[in-house]
Coordinates of C-alpha atoms in Angstrom, one line a residue:
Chain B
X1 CA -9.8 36.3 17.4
X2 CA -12.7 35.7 15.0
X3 CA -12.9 31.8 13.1
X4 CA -13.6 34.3 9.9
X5 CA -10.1 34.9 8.9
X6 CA -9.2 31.0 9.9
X7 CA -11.8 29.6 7.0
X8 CA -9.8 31.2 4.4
X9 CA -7.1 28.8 4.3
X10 CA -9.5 26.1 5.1
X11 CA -11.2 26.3 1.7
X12 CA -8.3 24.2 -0.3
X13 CA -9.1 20.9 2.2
X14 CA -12.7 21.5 2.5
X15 CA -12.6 21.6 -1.1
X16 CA -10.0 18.3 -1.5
X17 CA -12.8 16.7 0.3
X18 CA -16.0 17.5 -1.2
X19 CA -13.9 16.8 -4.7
X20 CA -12.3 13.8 -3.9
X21 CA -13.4 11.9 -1.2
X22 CA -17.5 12.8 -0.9
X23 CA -17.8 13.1 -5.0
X24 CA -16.3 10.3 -6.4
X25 CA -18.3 7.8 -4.2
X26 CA -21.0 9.9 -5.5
X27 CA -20.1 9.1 -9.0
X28 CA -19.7 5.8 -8.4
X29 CA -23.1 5.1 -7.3
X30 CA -24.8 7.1 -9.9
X31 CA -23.0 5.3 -12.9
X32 CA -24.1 2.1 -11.2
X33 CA -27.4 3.3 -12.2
X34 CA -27.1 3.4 -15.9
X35 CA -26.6 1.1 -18.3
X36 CA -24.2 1.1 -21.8
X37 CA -26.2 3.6 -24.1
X38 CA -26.6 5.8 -21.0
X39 CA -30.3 4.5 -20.1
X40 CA -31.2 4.5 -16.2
X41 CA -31.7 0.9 -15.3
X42 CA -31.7 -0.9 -12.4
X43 CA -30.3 -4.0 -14.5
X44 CA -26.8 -3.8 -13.7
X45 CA -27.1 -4.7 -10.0
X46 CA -30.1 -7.7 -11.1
X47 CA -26.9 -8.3 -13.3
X48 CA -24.7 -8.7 -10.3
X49 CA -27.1 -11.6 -9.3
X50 CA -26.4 -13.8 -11.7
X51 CA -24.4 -17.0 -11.8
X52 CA -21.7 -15.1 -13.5
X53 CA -20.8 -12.2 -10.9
X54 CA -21.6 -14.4 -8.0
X55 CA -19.5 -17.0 -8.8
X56 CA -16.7 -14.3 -9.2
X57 CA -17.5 -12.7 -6.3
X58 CA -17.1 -15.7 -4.5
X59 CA -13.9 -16.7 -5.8
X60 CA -12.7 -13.4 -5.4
X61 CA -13.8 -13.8 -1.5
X62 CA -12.4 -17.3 -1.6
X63 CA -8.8 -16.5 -2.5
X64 CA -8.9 -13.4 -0.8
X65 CA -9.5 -15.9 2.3
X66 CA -6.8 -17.8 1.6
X67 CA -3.9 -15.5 0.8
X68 CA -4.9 -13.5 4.6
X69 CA -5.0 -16.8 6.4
X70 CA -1.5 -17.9 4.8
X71 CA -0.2 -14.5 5.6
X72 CA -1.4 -14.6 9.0
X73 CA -0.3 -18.1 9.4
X74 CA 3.4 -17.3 8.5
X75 CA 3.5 -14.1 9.9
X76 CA 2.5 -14.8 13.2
X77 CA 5.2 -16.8 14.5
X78 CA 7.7 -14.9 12.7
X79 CA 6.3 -11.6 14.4
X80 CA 6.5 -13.5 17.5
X81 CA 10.1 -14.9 17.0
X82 CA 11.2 -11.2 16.1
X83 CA 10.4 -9.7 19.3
X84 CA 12.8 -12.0 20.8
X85 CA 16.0 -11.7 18.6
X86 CA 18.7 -9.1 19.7
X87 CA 18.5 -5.6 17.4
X88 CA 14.6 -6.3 16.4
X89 CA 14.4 -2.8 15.3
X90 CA 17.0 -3.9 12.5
X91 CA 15.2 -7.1 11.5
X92 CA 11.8 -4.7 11.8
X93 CA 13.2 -2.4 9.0
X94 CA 15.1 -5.4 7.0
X95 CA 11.3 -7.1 6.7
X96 CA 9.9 -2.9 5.9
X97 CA 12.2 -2.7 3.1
X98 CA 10.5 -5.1 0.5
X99 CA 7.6 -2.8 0.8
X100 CA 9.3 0.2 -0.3
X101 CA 10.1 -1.8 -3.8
X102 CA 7.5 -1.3 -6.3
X103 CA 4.4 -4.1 -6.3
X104 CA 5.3 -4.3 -9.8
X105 CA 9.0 -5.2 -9.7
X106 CA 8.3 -8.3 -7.3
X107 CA 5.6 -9.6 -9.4
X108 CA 7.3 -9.5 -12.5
X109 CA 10.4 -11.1 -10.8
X110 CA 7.8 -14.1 -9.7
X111 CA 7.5 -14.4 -13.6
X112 CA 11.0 -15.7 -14.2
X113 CA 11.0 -17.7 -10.9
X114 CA 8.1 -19.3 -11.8
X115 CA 8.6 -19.7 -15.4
X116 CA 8.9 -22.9 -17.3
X117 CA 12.8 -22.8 -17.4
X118 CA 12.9 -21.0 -13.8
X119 CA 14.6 -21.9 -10.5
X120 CA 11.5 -23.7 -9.2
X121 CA 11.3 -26.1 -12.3
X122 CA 14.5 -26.9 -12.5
X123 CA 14.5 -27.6 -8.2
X124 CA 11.7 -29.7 -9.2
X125 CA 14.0 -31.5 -12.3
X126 CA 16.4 -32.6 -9.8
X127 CA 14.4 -33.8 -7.4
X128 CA 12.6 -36.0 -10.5
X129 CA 9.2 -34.4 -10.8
X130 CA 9.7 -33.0 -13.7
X131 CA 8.4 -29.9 -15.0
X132 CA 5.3 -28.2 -13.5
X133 CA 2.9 -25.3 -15.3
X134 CA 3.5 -23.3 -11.8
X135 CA 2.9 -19.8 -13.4
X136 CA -0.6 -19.1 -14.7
X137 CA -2.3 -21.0 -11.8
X138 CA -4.3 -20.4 -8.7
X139 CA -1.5 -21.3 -6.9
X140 CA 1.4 -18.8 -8.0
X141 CA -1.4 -16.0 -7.6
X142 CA -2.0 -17.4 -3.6
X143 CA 2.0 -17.6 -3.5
X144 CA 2.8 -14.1 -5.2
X145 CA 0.0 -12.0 -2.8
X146 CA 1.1 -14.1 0.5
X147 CA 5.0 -12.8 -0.5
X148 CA 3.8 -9.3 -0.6
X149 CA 1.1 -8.7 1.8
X150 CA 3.5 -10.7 4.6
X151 CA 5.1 -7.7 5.6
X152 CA 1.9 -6.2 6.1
X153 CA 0.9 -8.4 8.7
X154 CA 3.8 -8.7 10.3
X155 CA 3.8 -5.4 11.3
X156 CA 0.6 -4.7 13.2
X157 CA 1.1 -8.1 15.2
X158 CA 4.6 -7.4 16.1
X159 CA 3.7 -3.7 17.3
X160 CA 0.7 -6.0 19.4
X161 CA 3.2 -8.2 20.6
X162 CA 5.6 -5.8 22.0
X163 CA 2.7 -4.6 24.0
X164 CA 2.4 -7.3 25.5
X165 CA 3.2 -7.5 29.3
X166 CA 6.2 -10.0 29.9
X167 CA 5.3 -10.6 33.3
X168 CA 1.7 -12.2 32.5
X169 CA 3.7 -14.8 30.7
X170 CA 5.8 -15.6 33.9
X171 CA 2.7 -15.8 35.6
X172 CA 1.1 -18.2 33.3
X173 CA 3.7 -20.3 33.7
X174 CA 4.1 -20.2 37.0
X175 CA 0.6 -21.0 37.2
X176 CA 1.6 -24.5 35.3
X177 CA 0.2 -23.6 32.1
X178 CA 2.4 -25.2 29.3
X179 CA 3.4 -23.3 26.5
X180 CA 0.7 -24.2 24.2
X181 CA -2.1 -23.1 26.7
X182 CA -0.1 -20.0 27.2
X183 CA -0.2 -18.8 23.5
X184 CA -3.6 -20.1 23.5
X185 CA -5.4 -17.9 26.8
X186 CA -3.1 -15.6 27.1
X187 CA -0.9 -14.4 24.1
X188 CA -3.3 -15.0 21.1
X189 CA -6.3 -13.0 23.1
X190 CA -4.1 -10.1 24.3
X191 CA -2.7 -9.7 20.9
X192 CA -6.4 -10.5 18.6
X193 CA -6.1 -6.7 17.6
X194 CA -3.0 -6.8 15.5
X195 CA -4.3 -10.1 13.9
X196 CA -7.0 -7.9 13.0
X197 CA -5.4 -4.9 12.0
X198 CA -3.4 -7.0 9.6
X199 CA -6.1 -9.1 8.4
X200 CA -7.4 -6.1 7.2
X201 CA -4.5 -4.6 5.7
X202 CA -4.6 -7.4 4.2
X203 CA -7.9 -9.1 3.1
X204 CA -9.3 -5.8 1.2
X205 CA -6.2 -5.2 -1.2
X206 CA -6.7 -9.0 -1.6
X207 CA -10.2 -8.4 -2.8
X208 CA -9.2 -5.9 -5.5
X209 CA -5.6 -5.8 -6.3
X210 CA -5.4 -6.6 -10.1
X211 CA -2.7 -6.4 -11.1
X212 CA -1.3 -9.4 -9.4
X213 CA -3.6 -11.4 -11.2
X214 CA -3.2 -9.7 -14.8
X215 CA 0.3 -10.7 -13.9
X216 CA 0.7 -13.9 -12.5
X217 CA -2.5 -15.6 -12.7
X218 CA -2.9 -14.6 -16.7
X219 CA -6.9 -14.8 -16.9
X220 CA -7.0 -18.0 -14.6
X221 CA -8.4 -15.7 -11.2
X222 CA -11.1 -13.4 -11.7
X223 CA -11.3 -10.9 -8.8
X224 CA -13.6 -8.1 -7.9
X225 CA -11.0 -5.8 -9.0
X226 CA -10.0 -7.7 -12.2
X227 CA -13.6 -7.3 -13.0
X228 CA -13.9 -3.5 -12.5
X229 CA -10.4 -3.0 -14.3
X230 CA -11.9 -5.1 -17.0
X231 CA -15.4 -3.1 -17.3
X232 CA -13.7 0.4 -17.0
X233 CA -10.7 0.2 -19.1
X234 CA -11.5 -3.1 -21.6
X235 CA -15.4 -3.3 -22.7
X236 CA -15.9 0.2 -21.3
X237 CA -18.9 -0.6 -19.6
X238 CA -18.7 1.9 -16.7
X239 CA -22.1 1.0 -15.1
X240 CA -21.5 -2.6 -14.6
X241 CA -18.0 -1.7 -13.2
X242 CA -19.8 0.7 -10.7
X243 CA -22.0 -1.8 -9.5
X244 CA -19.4 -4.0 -8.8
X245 CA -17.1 -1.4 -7.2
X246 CA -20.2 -0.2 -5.3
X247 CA -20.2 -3.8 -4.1
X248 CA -17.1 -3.8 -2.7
X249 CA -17.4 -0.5 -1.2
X250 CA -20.3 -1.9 0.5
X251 CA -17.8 -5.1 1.8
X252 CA -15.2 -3.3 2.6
X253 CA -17.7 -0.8 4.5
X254 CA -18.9 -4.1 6.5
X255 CA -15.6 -5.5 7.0
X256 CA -14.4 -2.6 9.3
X257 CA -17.4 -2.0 11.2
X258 CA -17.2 -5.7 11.7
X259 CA -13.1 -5.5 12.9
X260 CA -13.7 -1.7 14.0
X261 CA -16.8 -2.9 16.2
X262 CA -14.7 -5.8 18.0
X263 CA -11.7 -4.3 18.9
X264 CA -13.4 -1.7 20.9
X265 CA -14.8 -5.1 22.7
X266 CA -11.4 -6.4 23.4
X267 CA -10.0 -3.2 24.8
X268 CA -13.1 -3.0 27.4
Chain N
X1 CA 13.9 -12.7 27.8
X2 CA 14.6 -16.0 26.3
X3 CA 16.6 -16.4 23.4
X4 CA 15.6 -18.2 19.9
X5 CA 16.9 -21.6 19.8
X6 CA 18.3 -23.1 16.5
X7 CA 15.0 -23.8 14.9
X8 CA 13.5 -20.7 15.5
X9 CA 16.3 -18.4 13.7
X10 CA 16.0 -21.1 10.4
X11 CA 12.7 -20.1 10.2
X12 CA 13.5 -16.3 10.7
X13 CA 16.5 -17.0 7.8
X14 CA 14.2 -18.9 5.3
X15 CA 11.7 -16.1 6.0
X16 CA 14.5 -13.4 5.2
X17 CA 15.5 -15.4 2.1
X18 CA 12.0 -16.1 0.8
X19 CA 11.7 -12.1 0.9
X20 CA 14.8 -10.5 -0.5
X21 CA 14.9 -13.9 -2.9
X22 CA 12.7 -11.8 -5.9
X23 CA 14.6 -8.8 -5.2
X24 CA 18.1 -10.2 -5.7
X25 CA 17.1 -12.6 -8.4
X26 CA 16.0 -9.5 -10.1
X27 CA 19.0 -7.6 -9.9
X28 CA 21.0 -11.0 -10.6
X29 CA 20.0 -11.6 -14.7
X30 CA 19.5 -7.7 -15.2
X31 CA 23.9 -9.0 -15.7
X32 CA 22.7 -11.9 -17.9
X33 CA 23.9 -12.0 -21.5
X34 CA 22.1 -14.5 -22.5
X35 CA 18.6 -12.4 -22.6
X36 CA 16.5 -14.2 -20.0
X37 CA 15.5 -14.9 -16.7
X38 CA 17.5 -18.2 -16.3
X39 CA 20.8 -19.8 -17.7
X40 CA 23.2 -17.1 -16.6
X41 CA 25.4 -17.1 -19.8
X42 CA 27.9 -14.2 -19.2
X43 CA 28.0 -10.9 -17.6
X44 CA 26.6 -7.6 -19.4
X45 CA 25.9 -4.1 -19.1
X46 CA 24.1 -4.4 -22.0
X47 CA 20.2 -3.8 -20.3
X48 CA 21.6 -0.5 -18.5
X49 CA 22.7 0.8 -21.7
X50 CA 19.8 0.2 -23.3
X51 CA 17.7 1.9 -20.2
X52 CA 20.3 4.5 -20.4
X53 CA 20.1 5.2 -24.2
X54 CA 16.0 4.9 -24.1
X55 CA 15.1 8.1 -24.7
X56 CA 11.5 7.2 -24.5
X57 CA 12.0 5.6 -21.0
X58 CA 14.2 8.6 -20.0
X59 CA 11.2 11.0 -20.6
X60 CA 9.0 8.4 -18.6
X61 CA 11.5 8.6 -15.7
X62 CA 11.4 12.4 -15.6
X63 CA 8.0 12.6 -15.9
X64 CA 7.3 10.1 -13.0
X65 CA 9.4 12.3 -10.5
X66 CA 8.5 15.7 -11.9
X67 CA 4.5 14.2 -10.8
X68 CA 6.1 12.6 -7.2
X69 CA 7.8 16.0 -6.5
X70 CA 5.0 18.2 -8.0
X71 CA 2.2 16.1 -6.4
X72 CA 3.8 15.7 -3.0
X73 CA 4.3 19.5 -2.6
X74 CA 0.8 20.2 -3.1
X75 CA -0.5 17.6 -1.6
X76 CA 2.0 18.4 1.5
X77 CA 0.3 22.1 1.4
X78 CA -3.1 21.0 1.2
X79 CA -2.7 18.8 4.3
X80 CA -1.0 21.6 6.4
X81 CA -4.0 23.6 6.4
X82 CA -6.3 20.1 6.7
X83 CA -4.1 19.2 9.7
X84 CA -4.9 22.7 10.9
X85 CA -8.7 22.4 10.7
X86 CA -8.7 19.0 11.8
X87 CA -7.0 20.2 15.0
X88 CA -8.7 23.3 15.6
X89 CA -12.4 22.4 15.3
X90 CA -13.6 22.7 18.4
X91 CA -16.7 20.1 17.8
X92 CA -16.0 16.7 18.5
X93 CA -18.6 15.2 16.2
X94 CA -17.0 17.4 13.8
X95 CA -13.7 16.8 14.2
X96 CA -14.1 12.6 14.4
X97 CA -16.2 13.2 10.9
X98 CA -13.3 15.1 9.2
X99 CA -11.0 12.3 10.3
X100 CA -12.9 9.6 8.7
X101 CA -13.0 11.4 5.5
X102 CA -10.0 12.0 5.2
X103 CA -9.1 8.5 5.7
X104 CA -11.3 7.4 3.6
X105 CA -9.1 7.2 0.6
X106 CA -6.3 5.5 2.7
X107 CA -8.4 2.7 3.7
X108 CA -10.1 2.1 0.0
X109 CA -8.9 0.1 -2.9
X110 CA -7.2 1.5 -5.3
X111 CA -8.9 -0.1 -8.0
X112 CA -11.8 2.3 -6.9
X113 CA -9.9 5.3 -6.7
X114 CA -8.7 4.7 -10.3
X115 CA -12.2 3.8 -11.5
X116 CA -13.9 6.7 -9.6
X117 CA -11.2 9.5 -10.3
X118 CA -11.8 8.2 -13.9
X119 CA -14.9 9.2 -13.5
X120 CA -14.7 12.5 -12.1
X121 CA -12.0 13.7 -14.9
X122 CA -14.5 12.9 -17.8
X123 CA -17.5 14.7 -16.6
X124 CA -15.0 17.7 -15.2
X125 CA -13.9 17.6 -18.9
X126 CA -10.5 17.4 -17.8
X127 CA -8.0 15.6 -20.7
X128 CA -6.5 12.4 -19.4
X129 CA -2.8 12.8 -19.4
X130 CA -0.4 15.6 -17.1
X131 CA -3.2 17.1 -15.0
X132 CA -5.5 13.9 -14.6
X133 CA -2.3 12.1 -13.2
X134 CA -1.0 15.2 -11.6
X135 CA -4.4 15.9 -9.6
X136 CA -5.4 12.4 -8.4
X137 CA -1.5 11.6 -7.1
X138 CA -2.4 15.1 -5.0
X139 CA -5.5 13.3 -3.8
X140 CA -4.5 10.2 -2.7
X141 CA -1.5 11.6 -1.0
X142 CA -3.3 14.2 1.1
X143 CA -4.7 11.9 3.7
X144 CA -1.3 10.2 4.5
X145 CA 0.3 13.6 4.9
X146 CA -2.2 14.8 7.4
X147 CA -1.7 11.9 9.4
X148 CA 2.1 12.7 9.1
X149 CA 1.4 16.0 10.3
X150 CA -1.5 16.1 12.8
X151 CA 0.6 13.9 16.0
X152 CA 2.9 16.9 16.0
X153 CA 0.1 19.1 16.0
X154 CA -1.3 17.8 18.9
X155 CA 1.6 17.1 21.1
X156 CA 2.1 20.6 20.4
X157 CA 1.2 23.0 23.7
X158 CA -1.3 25.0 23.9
X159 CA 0.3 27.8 25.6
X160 CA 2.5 28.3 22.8
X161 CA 0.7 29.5 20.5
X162 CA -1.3 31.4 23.5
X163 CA 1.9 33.3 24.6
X164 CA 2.7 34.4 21.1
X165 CA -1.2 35.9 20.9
X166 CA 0.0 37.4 24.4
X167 CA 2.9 39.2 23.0
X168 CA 1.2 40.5 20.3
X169 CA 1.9 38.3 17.2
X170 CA -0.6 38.4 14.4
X171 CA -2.1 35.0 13.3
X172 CA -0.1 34.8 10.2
X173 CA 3.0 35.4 12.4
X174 CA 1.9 33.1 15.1
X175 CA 1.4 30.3 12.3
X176 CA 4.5 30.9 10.4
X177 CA 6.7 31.6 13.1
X178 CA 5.4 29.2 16.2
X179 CA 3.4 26.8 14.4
X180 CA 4.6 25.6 11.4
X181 CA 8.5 25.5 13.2
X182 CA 7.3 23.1 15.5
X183 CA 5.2 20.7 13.3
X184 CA 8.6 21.0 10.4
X185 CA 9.6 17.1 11.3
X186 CA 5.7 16.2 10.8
X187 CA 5.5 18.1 7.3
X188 CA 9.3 17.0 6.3
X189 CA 7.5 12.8 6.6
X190 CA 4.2 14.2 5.0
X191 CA 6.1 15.3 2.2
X192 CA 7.9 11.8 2.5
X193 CA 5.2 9.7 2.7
X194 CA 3.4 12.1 -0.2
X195 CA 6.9 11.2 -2.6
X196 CA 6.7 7.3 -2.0
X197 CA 3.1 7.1 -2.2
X198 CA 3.5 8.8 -5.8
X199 CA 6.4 6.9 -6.7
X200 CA 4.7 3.6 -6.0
X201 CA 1.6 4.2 -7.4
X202 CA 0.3 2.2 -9.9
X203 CA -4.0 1.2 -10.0
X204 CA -4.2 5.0 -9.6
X205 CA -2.3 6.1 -12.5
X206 CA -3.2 3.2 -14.9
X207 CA -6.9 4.6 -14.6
X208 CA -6.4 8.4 -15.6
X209 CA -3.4 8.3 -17.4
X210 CA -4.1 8.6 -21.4
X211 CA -2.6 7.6 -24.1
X212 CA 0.0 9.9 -24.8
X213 CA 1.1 10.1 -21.0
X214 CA 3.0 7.4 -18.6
X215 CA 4.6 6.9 -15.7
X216 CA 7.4 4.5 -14.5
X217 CA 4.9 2.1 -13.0
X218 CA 2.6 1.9 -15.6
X219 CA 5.6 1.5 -18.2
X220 CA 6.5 -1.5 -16.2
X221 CA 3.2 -2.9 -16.4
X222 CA 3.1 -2.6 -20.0
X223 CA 6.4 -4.4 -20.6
X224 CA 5.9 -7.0 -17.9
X225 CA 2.5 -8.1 -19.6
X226 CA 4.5 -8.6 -22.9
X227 CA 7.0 -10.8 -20.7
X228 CA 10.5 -11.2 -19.8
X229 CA 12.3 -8.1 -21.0
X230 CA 16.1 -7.7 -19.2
X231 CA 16.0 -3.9 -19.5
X232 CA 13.1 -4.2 -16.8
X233 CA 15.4 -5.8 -14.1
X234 CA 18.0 -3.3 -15.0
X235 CA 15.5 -0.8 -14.8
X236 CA 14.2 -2.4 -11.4
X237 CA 17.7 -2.6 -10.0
X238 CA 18.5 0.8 -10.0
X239 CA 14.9 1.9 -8.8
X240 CA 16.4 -0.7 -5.7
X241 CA 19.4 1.6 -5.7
X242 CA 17.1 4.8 -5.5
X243 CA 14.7 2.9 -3.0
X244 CA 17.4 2.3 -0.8
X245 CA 19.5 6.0 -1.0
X246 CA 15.6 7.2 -0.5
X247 CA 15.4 5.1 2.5
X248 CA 18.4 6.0 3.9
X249 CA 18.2 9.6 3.5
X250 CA 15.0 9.8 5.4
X251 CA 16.5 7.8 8.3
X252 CA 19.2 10.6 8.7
X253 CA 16.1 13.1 8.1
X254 CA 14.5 11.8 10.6
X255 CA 17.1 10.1 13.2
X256 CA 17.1 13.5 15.0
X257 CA 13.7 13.1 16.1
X258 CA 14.1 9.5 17.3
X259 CA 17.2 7.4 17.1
X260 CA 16.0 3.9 16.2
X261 CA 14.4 2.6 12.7
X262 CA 10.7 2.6 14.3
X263 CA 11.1 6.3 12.6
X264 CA 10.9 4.7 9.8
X265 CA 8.5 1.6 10.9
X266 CA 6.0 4.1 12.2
X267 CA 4.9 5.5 8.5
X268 CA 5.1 2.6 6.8
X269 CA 3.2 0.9 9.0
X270 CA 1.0 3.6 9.1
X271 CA 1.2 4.1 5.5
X272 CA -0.8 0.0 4.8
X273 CA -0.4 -2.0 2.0
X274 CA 0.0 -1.2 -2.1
X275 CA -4.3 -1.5 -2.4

């Protein structure tokens, strides 16, 4: 049997490859290069430097941070609390099913719950604190990622959990440890790879998802990938939106040889 | 194991609430007469004759699916034969190089793959519109079909495919006949996974699509920035419908296989987050 014949039917992969995946990052990096009238120029990433796209950057970063921690901080125990209720394969796929409903749907929803007349304002009428600009904040964009990246995390930490070996439990209490010290040394530790699988299901989209912010945040957050919507598709300044998309290529890039490198550690 | 005491399920209920909250809220004032998210006034069916008469949205809709159904064939094709090379590269190096482009596009942003698809359609000289949308859904759903497909590849023995050489089959009969039998239930959740990536879509789309052109999600978009609009949660509610009926129908698609909803955890969880 010769590999001849074989390459034939290879060709429309190979070719989905070098087309989609190897070129475009290509692209990317070469517009980064050049500046609005087409010139070659370096200025876009001295650009980057600035107060302007720093500051951004670090926002992005910051909320990003804070929408994985919340995440993780609600998920957790409900992952945990899941793997001890009767039919968890049902509850599994009732928490799956949100994420099957279009990103866009569940923001715009967040609009009218939010909204100056919405259910949250008037909870916060009866309870006399009267009318709150909710929508349009920091705040509603943190809320409105946490609600839909939850599942997200849920997921990888519940399938980590389930792993987990019953019978060291048992032991750690048998050993006196109280139930604090036994989430502490022995189920946090034994389940740090789901925490991270999810944290980076979760923190990247975070970085770059833009349309939550368009949405919910009106022009309030500025993310890295408000900023390369905005260059692309608004002041049509591909260059500068290349440089900052080669930016977070580079992040993400760092982010998973960061998680990628650890979790090899734990499984030693 | 030990059961959840009282304070434990009300956090598991208020998480269960807090999730399907939107949803039902949604679906709750696409009845509202009165034309806005709150003050139910009366009950209408007002919005889902007015997405029903839209002839405008209509097209949209049939455009949308005739992409998801389009795309996810193609892209299911495409990773049949990646799946194949993936598995039958007998360098390691190789093989471990292959699978990290391929899943390159799963792990990026899609902001990027907008922005950089963008790219590649203007200097190809390729008109934004059909065929931009058309050819970057195939590309993004590739990857996530050859993951679909390549488990079954692999659990598949050896000695099969050996046996047929054995007996004489040619290699297009031992590949339509032994192979591609076997990995069906990987293809049929490649194809799937292909359809709900498309459907969902939105970063991707908003990129290459031009002017003339639209799909459902980006139509949403559009409305949602100019606010509240009832025919959206009318709209949205019956996508819920469709969700669901698309849910289920891969469950009985897939029950055969393994009896228990991880059949349907396993892709999505594979599958990660809207990017």
């Amino acid at each position: 049997m010769t590999n001849k014949g074989r390459s034939y039917y290879l060709i429309p992969y190979y070719l989905w490859i070098a087309l989609f995946v190897i070129a475009p990052v290509l692209l990317i990096l070469y517009y980064s290069l050049f500046d609005l009238d087409g010139h070659f120029t370096l200025g876009n990433y001295v650009n980057f430097f600035t107060p302007v796209y720093l500051k951004m950057t670090l926002t992005s970063f910051w909320y990003a941070f804070l929408i994985t921690a919340f995440s993780l901080l609600v998920a957790y125990p409900a992952a945990y609390l899941l793997t001890r209720t009767k039919h968890k394969q049902l509850w599994l796929l009732l928490i799956i099913l949100p994420t099957w409903i279009n990103l866009l749907l569940k923001t715009y929803a967040f609009i009218g719950i939010f909204g100056t007349f919405g259910p949250v304002n008037n909870l916060f009428d009866v309870f006399g604190i009267g009318e709150q600009q909710i929508l349009f904040t920091g705040f509603s964009f943190v809320f409105v990622s946490v609600y839909i990246f939850i599942p997200f995390m849920i997921l990888p930490i519940f399938s980590a959990l389930e792993e987990l070996n019953l019978s060291l439990l048992d032991a750690a209490r048998d050993l006196g440890a109280s139930g604090w010290t036994t989430f502490r040394r022995v189920v946090f530790p034994l389940t740090i790879s789901g925490v991270r699988s999810g944290c980076m299901a979760v923190f990247i989209p975070a970085l770059s998802l833009f349309m939550i912010t368009r949405l919910i945040a009106g022009n309030r957050v500025i993310t890295l990938g408000t900023a390369i919507e905005q260059h692309f598709l608004v002041t049509q300044d591909w260059g500068m939106g290349s440089t900052v998309a080669v930016f977070l290529i580079a992040i993400m890039a760092l982010f998973m040889m960061l998680t990628g490198g650890s979790r090899k550690g734990v499984q030693k | 194991m030990r059961k959840n005491n009282g304070f434990s399920n009300l956090y598991l209920v208020l998480l269960f609430a807090v999730l399907y909250a939107p949803i039902f809220y949604l679906m709750y004032y696409s009845f509202n007469s009165g034309g806005t998210m709150h003050g139910f006034e009366g009950f209408t069916l007002e919005y889902y004759r007015e997405v029903v008469q839209d002839t405008r949205l209509m097209i949209i809709v049939i455009n949308t699916l005739v992409i998801a159904l389009l795309s996810s064939a193609i892209a299911t094709l495409i990773a049949i034969l990646g799946a194949l090379a993936i598995q039958y590269v007998r360098n390691r190096r190789a093989k471990n190089t292959l699978l990290s482009l391929n899943n390159v596009l799963i792990v990026s942003p899609d902001v990027i793959i907008g922005a950089s698809f963008l790219i590649l359609f203007t200097i190809a000289g390729i008109k934004l519109g059909f065929v931009s949308v058309l050819l970057s859904h195939v590309a993004f759903s590739v990857p996530i079909a050859v993951l679909m497909i390549l488990p079954h590849l692999q659990d598949m023995s050896p000695t099969l495919t050996d046996a047929a050489r054995d007996l004489g089959a040619s290699r297009r009969d031992v590949l339509t006949k032994v192979i591609l039998p076997i990995i069906k239930p990987g293809i049929f959740s490649g194809f799937f996974m292909a359809l709900t990536y498309s459907l969902d879509d939105f970063a991707v789309t908003f990129f290459v699509t031009g002017n003339g052109y639209s799909t459902l999600s980006v139509e949403i978009y559009s409305r949602a920035r100019q606010g509240v609009s009832l025919s959206i949660n009318a709209l949205s509610t019956l996508i819920f419908l469709f969700t669901i009926l698309l849910v289920i129908g891969y469950y009985f698609l897939t029950r055969r296989k393994s009896r228990t909803a991880v059949a349907i955890a396993e892709p999505a969880a594979e599958a990660g987050v809207p990017r």
